[in-house]
Short mmCIF file of C-alpha atoms in Angstrom, two decimals:
data_model
loop_
_atom_site.label_atom_id
_atom_site.label_comp_id
_atom_site.label_asym_id
_atom_site.label_seq_id
_atom_site.Cartn_x
_atom_site.Cartn_y
_atom_site.Cartn_z
CA ALA A 7 44.77 56.69 65.96
CA THR A 8 44.45 56.99 69.77
CA GLU A 9 43.36 60.43 70.95
CA ARG A 10 43.23 61.80 74.46
CA THR A 11 39.41 62.30 74.29
CA PRO A 12 37.38 60.31 71.68
CA ARG A 13 35.55 62.49 69.16
CA ASN A 14 31.99 61.65 70.36
CA GLU A 15 32.88 62.58 73.96
CA ARG A 16 34.36 65.85 72.78
CA GLN A 17 31.11 66.68 70.93
CA MET A 18 28.91 65.63 73.86
CA ARG A 19 30.90 67.54 76.53
CA ARG A 20 29.00 70.58 77.71
CA LYS A 21 30.54 73.98 77.63
CA ALA A 22 31.64 75.29 81.02
CA LEU A 23 29.03 77.73 82.34
CA PRO A 24 30.08 81.13 83.69
CA PRO A 25 30.78 80.93 87.46
CA ARG A 26 27.96 81.56 89.91
CA THR A 27 29.72 84.65 91.25
CA GLU A 28 28.67 86.69 88.20
CA LYS A 29 24.98 86.16 89.02
CA MET A 30 25.32 87.07 92.73
CA ALA A 31 23.79 90.32 93.97
CA VAL A 32 25.75 92.50 96.39
CA ASP A 33 23.03 92.33 99.08
CA GLN A 34 22.33 88.61 98.82
CA ASP A 35 21.82 86.32 101.83
CA TRP A 36 25.31 84.83 102.27
CA ALA A 37 24.09 82.37 104.92
CA SER A 38 22.18 80.50 102.23
CA VAL A 39 25.28 80.19 100.00
CA TYR A 40 27.39 78.71 102.84
CA PRO A 41 24.96 77.38 105.48
CA VAL A 42 27.38 74.77 106.87
CA ALA A 43 31.11 74.17 106.88
CA ALA A 44 31.98 73.40 103.26
CA PRO A 45 35.24 73.41 101.26
CA PHE A 46 36.21 76.58 99.42
CA LYS A 47 34.44 76.76 96.02
CA PRO A 48 36.10 79.42 93.84
CA SER A 49 33.04 79.67 91.63
CA ALA A 50 30.76 80.35 94.61
CA VAL A 51 32.91 82.89 96.53
CA PRO A 52 32.86 86.31 94.82
CA LEU A 53 36.09 87.54 96.52
CA PRO A 54 39.28 88.01 94.42
CA VAL A 55 41.44 85.98 96.85
CA ARG A 56 45.03 85.15 96.01
CA MET A 57 47.10 82.63 98.00
CA GLY A 58 50.45 80.94 97.50
CA TYR A 59 54.16 81.75 97.33
CA PRO A 60 54.86 83.71 94.11
CA VAL A 61 57.62 83.00 91.57
CA LYS A 62 60.24 85.72 90.90
CA LYS A 63 58.51 88.91 89.65
CA GLY A 64 55.11 87.27 90.09
CA VAL A 65 52.00 87.45 92.22
CA PRO A 66 50.36 84.82 94.45
CA LEU A 67 48.23 82.34 92.51
CA ALA A 68 44.58 83.03 91.72
CA LYS A 69 41.73 81.24 93.48
CA GLU A 70 40.79 78.91 90.55
CA GLY A 71 42.34 75.49 91.17
CA ASN A 72 44.27 76.74 94.25
CA LEU A 73 45.11 73.90 96.65
CA GLU A 74 46.25 76.21 99.45
CA LEU A 75 42.77 77.71 99.70
CA LEU A 76 41.28 74.22 99.90
CA LYS A 77 43.70 73.04 102.61
CA ILE A 78 43.14 75.82 105.13
CA PRO A 79 39.86 75.68 107.14
CA ASN A 80 37.53 78.48 106.02
CA PHE A 81 35.02 80.31 108.18
CA LEU A 82 32.73 81.34 105.33
CA HIS A 83 29.76 79.71 107.08
CA LEU A 84 30.37 81.76 110.27
CA THR A 85 29.89 85.38 109.22
CA PRO A 86 28.66 87.72 111.97
CA VAL A 87 25.16 87.72 110.46
CA ALA A 88 25.04 83.92 110.49
CA ILE A 89 26.38 83.78 114.09
CA LYS A 90 23.71 86.24 115.24
CA ARG A 91 21.02 84.15 113.61
CA HIS A 92 22.27 80.97 115.25
CA CYS A 93 22.40 82.64 118.65
CA GLU A 94 18.84 83.95 118.27
CA ALA A 95 17.70 80.38 117.77
CA LEU A 96 19.85 79.06 120.64
CA LYS A 97 18.79 81.70 123.18
CA ASP A 98 15.63 79.74 124.06
CA PHE A 99 17.69 76.90 125.47
CA CYS A 100 19.80 79.07 127.78
CA THR A 101 19.00 79.91 131.40
CA GLU A 102 20.06 82.96 133.35
CA TRP A 103 22.59 83.03 136.14
CA PRO A 104 20.79 83.68 139.47
CA ALA A 105 21.13 87.39 140.23
CA ALA A 106 21.63 86.77 143.97
CA LEU A 107 25.03 85.13 143.39
CA ASP A 108 26.83 88.08 141.85
CA SER A 109 29.99 88.00 144.00
CA ASP A 110 32.54 85.25 144.73
CA GLU A 111 31.95 85.46 148.50
CA LYS A 112 28.24 84.69 148.14
CA CYS A 113 29.02 81.74 145.87
CA GLU A 114 31.54 80.55 148.47
CA LYS A 115 29.02 80.92 151.30
CA HIS A 116 26.15 78.99 149.70
CA PHE A 117 28.17 76.57 147.56
CA PRO A 118 31.41 75.81 149.37
CA ILE A 119 32.40 72.74 147.32
CA GLU A 120 34.05 73.22 143.89
CA ILE A 121 34.42 70.31 141.46
CA ASP A 122 36.85 70.54 138.52
CA THR A 123 36.35 68.28 135.50
CA ALA A 124 37.99 68.37 132.09
CA ASP A 125 36.86 67.47 128.55
CA TYR A 126 39.23 66.95 125.63
CA ILE A 127 38.43 67.25 121.89
CA SER A 128 40.96 66.45 119.21
CA SER A 129 41.08 64.81 115.81
CA GLY A 130 42.49 61.34 115.89
CA PRO A 131 41.52 57.69 115.58
CA SER A 132 39.68 57.76 118.94
CA VAL A 133 37.31 60.19 120.65
CA ARG A 134 38.30 59.04 124.17
CA ASN A 135 41.00 60.70 126.26
CA PRO A 136 42.12 58.94 129.47
CA LYS A 137 42.73 62.30 131.18
CA ALA A 138 39.02 63.06 131.07
CA ARG A 139 38.14 60.82 134.02
CA VAL A 140 40.08 62.94 136.58
CA VAL A 141 37.89 64.78 139.13
CA THR A 142 39.27 67.38 141.58
CA LEU A 143 37.21 68.35 144.64
CA ARG A 144 38.15 71.55 146.50
CA VAL A 145 36.65 72.70 149.84
CA LYS A 146 37.52 75.45 152.27
CA LEU A 147 37.77 73.99 155.77
CA SER A 148 36.21 77.12 157.26
CA SER A 149 32.89 76.19 155.63
CA LEU A 150 32.83 72.69 157.16
CA ASN A 151 31.37 72.13 160.65
CA LEU A 152 34.65 71.27 162.44
CA ASP A 153 35.83 72.08 165.95
CA ASP A 154 39.45 72.67 166.93
CA HIS A 155 40.45 69.03 167.52
CA ALA A 156 38.58 67.83 164.39
CA LYS A 157 40.29 70.41 162.18
CA LYS A 158 43.79 69.49 163.41
CA LYS A 159 43.07 65.79 163.01
CA LEU A 160 41.74 66.31 159.49
CA ILE A 161 44.83 68.27 158.47
CA LYS A 162 47.04 65.50 159.87
CA LEU A 163 45.04 62.79 158.05
CA VAL A 164 45.12 64.60 154.76
CA GLY A 165 48.78 65.69 154.76
CA GLU A 166 49.95 67.33 151.55
CA ARG A 167 46.47 67.84 150.12
CA TYR A 168 45.77 70.79 152.46
CA CYS A 169 47.08 74.25 151.60
CA LYS A 170 47.57 76.42 154.70
CA ALA A 171 47.75 79.73 152.79
CA THR A 172 44.30 79.42 151.23
CA ASP A 173 42.77 77.07 153.85
CA GLU A 174 41.72 74.72 151.05
CA LEU A 175 41.54 70.93 150.88
CA THR A 176 42.10 69.44 147.39
CA LEU A 177 41.16 65.84 146.61
CA ARG A 178 42.21 64.64 143.15
CA THR A 179 40.70 61.26 142.20
CA ASP A 180 41.50 59.23 139.13
CA ARG A 181 41.53 55.66 140.40
CA CYS A 182 38.16 54.73 138.82
CA PRO A 183 37.64 54.30 135.07
CA LEU A 184 34.61 56.62 134.78
CA ARG A 185 34.20 60.27 135.75
CA ARG A 186 30.97 59.65 137.66
CA GLN A 187 32.63 56.96 139.72
CA ASN A 188 35.55 59.26 140.52
CA TYR A 189 33.16 61.98 141.62
CA ASP A 190 31.29 59.57 143.92
CA TYR A 191 34.59 58.38 145.37
CA ALA A 192 35.73 61.97 146.04
CA VAL A 193 32.48 62.75 147.89
CA TYR A 194 32.80 59.49 149.85
CA LEU A 195 36.40 60.42 150.81
CA LEU A 196 35.28 63.81 152.07
CA THR A 197 32.48 62.24 154.13
CA VAL A 198 34.83 59.68 155.67
CA LEU A 199 37.47 62.32 156.50
CA PHE A 200 34.85 64.55 158.13
CA HIS A 201 33.41 61.81 160.32
CA GLU A 202 36.76 60.28 161.24
CA SER A 203 38.15 63.64 162.35
CA TRP A 204 35.26 64.07 164.82
CA LYS A 205 36.11 60.75 166.48
CA THR A 206 38.54 60.70 169.41
CA GLU A 207 40.46 57.43 169.68
CA ASP A 208 41.64 56.00 173.00
CA TRP A 209 45.29 56.44 172.15
CA GLU A 210 44.72 60.16 171.42
CA LYS A 211 44.11 60.77 175.13
CA SER A 212 47.77 59.94 175.91
CA LYS A 213 48.96 63.06 174.05
CA THR A 214 51.86 64.67 175.93
CA ARG A 215 53.02 68.28 175.99
CA ALA A 216 55.84 67.36 173.52
CA ASP A 217 53.24 66.16 170.93
CA MET A 218 51.32 69.42 170.90
CA ASP A 219 51.51 71.53 167.71
CA GLU A 220 51.31 74.88 169.49
CA HIS A 221 52.39 76.07 172.90
CA VAL A 222 49.54 75.70 175.40
CA TRP A 223 49.38 78.21 178.27
CA GLU A 224 47.47 76.12 180.82
CA ASN A 225 49.80 74.14 183.12
CA SER A 226 52.91 75.43 181.35
CA SER A 227 56.12 76.34 183.14
CA SER A 228 55.66 80.05 182.17
CA GLU A 229 52.29 80.12 183.96
CA LYS A 230 53.69 78.38 187.02
CA ASN A 231 56.65 80.79 187.17
CA LEU A 232 54.33 83.79 186.85
CA LEU A 233 52.04 82.53 189.61
CA ARG A 234 54.96 81.82 191.90
CA THR A 235 56.58 85.27 191.36
CA LEU A 236 53.35 87.23 191.67
CA GLY A 237 52.28 85.10 194.64
CA ARG A 238 55.48 85.93 196.53
CA ILE A 239 55.18 89.68 195.70
CA TRP A 240 51.57 89.60 196.92
CA ALA A 241 52.55 87.68 200.07
CA THR A 242 55.30 90.17 200.99
CA GLU A 243 53.12 93.24 200.22
CA GLU A 244 49.75 92.15 201.61
CA GLY A 245 50.82 89.36 203.92
CA THR A 246 47.99 87.00 202.79
CA GLU A 247 47.75 84.12 200.27
CA ALA A 248 46.54 85.18 196.81
CA SER A 249 44.25 83.06 194.60
CA PRO A 250 45.62 82.09 191.13
CA GLY A 251 42.44 83.24 189.40
CA HIS A 252 42.78 86.70 190.90
CA LEU A 253 46.45 86.97 189.91
CA LEU A 254 45.86 85.82 186.32
CA GLY A 255 42.78 87.96 185.85
CA THR A 256 44.65 91.26 185.82
CA GLU A 257 45.28 93.09 182.56
CA GLU A 258 49.06 92.90 182.86
CA ALA A 259 48.93 89.13 183.32
CA ALA A 260 46.77 88.75 180.20
CA GLN A 261 49.18 90.91 178.18
CA TYR A 262 52.15 88.85 179.42
CA ARG A 263 50.33 85.68 178.41
CA GLU A 264 49.72 87.07 174.88
CA CYS A 265 53.39 88.04 174.46
CA VAL A 266 54.68 84.64 175.63
CA MET A 267 52.26 82.77 173.32
CA HIS A 268 53.32 84.92 170.35
CA LEU A 269 57.03 84.34 171.04
CA LYS A 270 56.62 80.57 171.35
CA ASN A 271 54.21 80.01 168.43
CA GLN A 272 55.26 82.57 165.82
CA GLY A 273 58.98 82.76 166.60
CA GLU A 274 61.12 85.58 167.92
CA ASP A 275 61.20 89.01 166.38
CA ASP A 276 62.63 92.38 167.49
CA ALA A 277 59.17 93.90 167.85
CA ALA A 278 57.88 90.82 169.69
CA LEU A 279 60.82 90.85 172.12
CA ALA A 280 60.27 94.58 172.77
CA ARG A 281 56.60 93.90 173.56
CA TYR A 282 57.59 91.06 175.92
CA LYS A 283 59.99 93.43 177.72
CA ASP A 284 57.17 96.01 178.14
CA ALA A 285 54.78 93.38 179.45
CA VAL A 286 57.28 92.08 182.03
CA LYS A 287 58.08 95.61 183.22
CA ARG A 288 54.38 96.37 183.63
CA LEU A 289 53.79 93.10 185.50
CA LEU A 290 56.51 93.83 188.02
CA HIS A 291 55.41 97.51 188.22
CA VAL A 292 58.94 98.63 187.23
CA ALA A 293 58.46 100.90 184.16
CA PHE B 8 14.29 77.28 112.05
CA PHE B 9 13.16 77.09 115.65
CA CYS B 10 12.71 73.98 117.70
CA LEU B 11 9.29 73.26 119.18
CA PHE B 12 10.56 70.92 121.89
CA ILE B 13 12.09 72.91 124.74
CA THR B 14 11.79 70.63 127.79
CA VAL B 15 11.59 72.32 131.20
CA SER B 16 12.33 70.12 134.21
CA ASP B 17 12.11 70.73 137.96
CA GLU B 18 15.54 69.50 138.98
CA PRO B 19 17.90 72.37 139.90
CA ASP B 20 20.33 73.54 137.23
CA THR B 21 24.06 72.99 137.80
CA LEU B 22 26.14 76.13 138.34
CA TYR B 23 29.57 76.63 136.83
CA LYS B 24 31.85 79.15 138.50
CA ARG B 25 34.12 79.31 135.45
CA LEU B 26 34.77 77.55 132.17
CA SER B 27 38.31 77.57 130.82
CA ILE B 28 38.56 76.69 127.12
CA LEU B 29 42.06 76.15 125.72
CA VAL B 30 42.22 75.94 121.91
CA LYS B 31 45.34 74.55 120.24
CA ALA B 32 46.22 74.83 116.55
CA HIS B 33 49.14 75.00 114.14
CA ASP B 34 47.97 78.23 112.47
CA LYS B 35 47.55 81.68 114.02
CA ALA B 36 45.05 82.90 111.42
CA VAL B 37 42.69 80.00 112.14
CA LEU B 38 42.90 80.71 115.88
CA ASP B 39 42.18 84.41 115.34
CA SER B 40 39.07 83.65 113.30
CA TYR B 41 37.86 81.07 115.79
CA GLU B 42 38.39 83.48 118.68
CA PHE B 43 36.32 86.13 116.86
CA PHE B 44 33.53 83.60 116.36
CA ALA B 45 33.58 82.36 119.98
CA VAL B 46 33.64 85.88 121.45
CA LEU B 47 30.76 87.06 119.24
CA ALA B 48 28.70 83.96 120.09
CA ALA B 49 29.30 84.53 123.83
CA LYS B 50 28.29 88.20 123.58
CA GLU B 51 25.10 87.30 121.71
CA LEU B 52 24.17 84.72 124.36
CA GLY B 53 24.94 87.17 127.16
CA ILE B 54 28.02 85.45 128.61
CA SER B 55 31.03 87.37 129.94
CA ILE B 56 34.21 86.19 128.22
CA LYS B 57 37.91 87.08 128.38
CA VAL B 58 40.63 85.95 125.97
CA HIS B 59 44.36 85.65 126.46
CA GLU B 60 47.11 84.00 124.44
CA PRO B 61 49.50 81.64 126.23
CA PRO B 62 52.96 81.49 124.56
CA ARG B 63 53.45 79.05 121.69
CA LYS B 64 55.45 75.81 121.98
CA ILE B 65 57.72 74.52 119.22
CA GLU B 66 58.84 70.87 119.25
CA ARG B 67 61.89 70.29 117.06
CA LEU B 68 63.52 67.04 115.98
CA THR B 69 66.60 66.32 113.96
CA LEU B 70 66.71 63.17 111.81
CA LEU B 71 69.17 61.65 109.38
CA LYS B 72 68.51 62.81 105.84
CA SER B 73 69.50 59.57 104.19
CA VAL B 74 68.24 56.00 104.67
CA HIS B 75 71.77 54.59 105.02
CA ILE B 76 75.00 56.33 106.25
CA PHE B 77 75.66 60.06 105.63
CA LYS B 78 75.67 60.98 109.29
CA LYS B 79 76.78 64.54 108.59
CA HIS B 80 73.66 65.35 106.59
CA ARG B 81 70.57 65.75 108.68
CA VAL B 82 67.10 67.19 108.24
CA GLN B 83 65.17 69.14 110.90
CA TYR B 84 61.41 69.23 111.45
CA GLU B 85 59.41 71.32 113.85
CA MET B 86 55.82 71.21 115.15
CA ARG B 87 54.40 74.57 116.23
CA THR B 88 51.50 74.58 118.69
CA LEU B 89 49.76 77.93 119.18
CA TYR B 90 47.30 78.47 122.03
CA ARG B 91 44.29 80.65 122.78
CA CYS B 92 42.54 80.61 126.17
CA LEU B 93 38.90 81.69 126.50
CA GLU B 94 37.79 82.25 130.11
CA VAL B 95 34.05 82.32 130.76
CA LYS B 96 32.68 83.20 134.20
CA ARG B 97 29.41 82.33 135.96
CA LEU B 98 27.26 80.12 133.72
CA THR B 99 24.35 77.83 134.37
CA GLY B 100 24.50 74.23 133.22
CA CYS B 101 22.01 74.73 130.39
CA THR B 102 23.81 77.79 129.01
CA ALA B 103 27.17 76.04 129.31
CA ASN B 104 25.91 72.99 127.41
CA VAL B 105 24.39 75.14 124.66
CA TYR B 106 27.49 77.32 124.26
CA LEU B 107 29.94 74.43 124.36
CA GLU B 108 27.96 72.38 121.88
CA TYR B 109 27.78 75.34 119.47
CA ILE B 110 31.50 76.04 119.84
CA GLN B 111 32.48 72.40 119.47
CA ARG B 112 30.33 71.67 116.44
CA ASN B 113 32.01 74.58 114.64
CA LEU B 114 35.53 73.64 115.67
CA PRO B 115 37.65 73.68 112.48
CA GLU B 116 39.59 70.64 111.34
CA GLY B 117 43.10 70.42 112.77
CA VAL B 118 42.21 72.32 115.95
CA ALA B 119 42.08 70.70 119.40
CA MET B 120 40.25 71.93 122.48
CA GLU B 121 40.45 71.30 126.24
CA VAL B 122 37.58 72.45 128.44
CA THR B 123 38.01 72.71 132.23
CA LYS B 124 34.75 73.23 134.14
CA THR B 125 34.57 74.36 137.77
CA GLN B 126 31.20 73.38 139.18
CA LEU B 127 29.70 74.83 142.36
CA GLN B 128 27.96 72.47 144.76
CA PRO B 129 26.35 72.87 148.18
CA LEU B 130 27.59 70.84 151.16
CA PRO B 131 26.04 67.33 151.01
CA GLU B 132 23.59 66.54 153.78
CA HIS B 133 25.73 63.84 155.33
CA ILE B 134 28.54 66.32 156.06
CA ARG B 135 26.41 68.78 158.04
CA GLU B 136 26.74 67.03 161.43
CA PRO B 137 28.97 64.20 162.66
CA ILE B 138 26.97 60.99 163.03
CA TRP B 139 28.60 59.76 166.24
CA GLU B 140 26.20 61.69 168.54
CA LYS B 141 23.17 60.31 166.68
CA GLU B 142 24.60 56.78 166.98
CA VAL B 143 25.03 57.17 170.73
CA LYS B 144 21.45 58.49 171.04
CA ASP B 145 20.10 55.62 168.92
CA LYS B 146 21.92 53.08 171.08
CA GLU B 147 20.55 54.65 174.26
CA GLU B 148 17.04 54.66 172.81
CA SER B 149 17.28 51.04 171.71
CA LYS B 150 18.57 49.98 175.16
CA ALA B 151 15.86 51.89 177.03
#
């Protein structure tokens, strides 16, 4: 007759021992029971855990032979005591942040360049992630050694990568297959931009008044009008020719210049127009 | 145990302005436990850390229930991704490597992580001054 277990195997099978939880003391060292990440062993965890969806008028299933408790990742190896012990051992490998760099401004002043890199960890057939080779280099233009012409030329060369609100240049490189190569390319780009913006080409000298970004006071029609008007007033009052430097050096002329520049560069506003009116009245000694 | 081989080198340590660690999982309980572990580890190592929870994303798809015909009977699946963002400020390179390795070795199964590092660097030497003046001087010297 065929039986499920042959008689000799039934006699030789050992009796199941009581679970280890009955021999555990309350103040035992738990880190030695679960030193590393291990699956949930119901005979080694002395907690009366229940998990599972119960039947009608029932309770969740007990921990013995419970698949739900095996499926979910457990953190039994990371109790606070175990974490503190690990950190004690790891502290020797850490270094302290330099105390002199406690604020963002000091970091900005001594280390103006910021480099963003990303690492990705996930479970899958491959460890690699193609997004990990992207490198972003950010610099504030105020920390670079640029004069007026160089800064404007750099902004024109770079186009969309410059943000006017934060005065920051962002270079995002991902054309090379390795992160180190992308970083080297970003630094090379920055160097080339810096040096090219200091150069003045021959064709840049033929820049006309219409090409200028902002209104320039020198040799503008407003300046010529002012000189002509003030010159005539001076001529009728004093009877002699006045020098342009003397006319422009007065306080009222400087104020008028400020108001005109503001109107042309930043646009017209009620307050700005009122200030322009005051300046003109003071110039002509009318108010 | 403690390791006997702590190597000290002369080259300057890299500085990280901030480290942004985004952890993604399907289960909120797992993320809560992991956050507790990461925050405690950071506090023990003396690192300032802040945690916030970006909103979850659910991707749903509707498929036909049967292999052949029965268009009116469909079945719907969804994939829930829950997030936790740990922001760490002002670390040195050594501390960052130690902390990240500890965190990553204890990452549970089924949880993904993205680490964004912002490194601080001084201006390279070749960007201090434009080279055109030096070139002109060198040419004059070589001619004279």
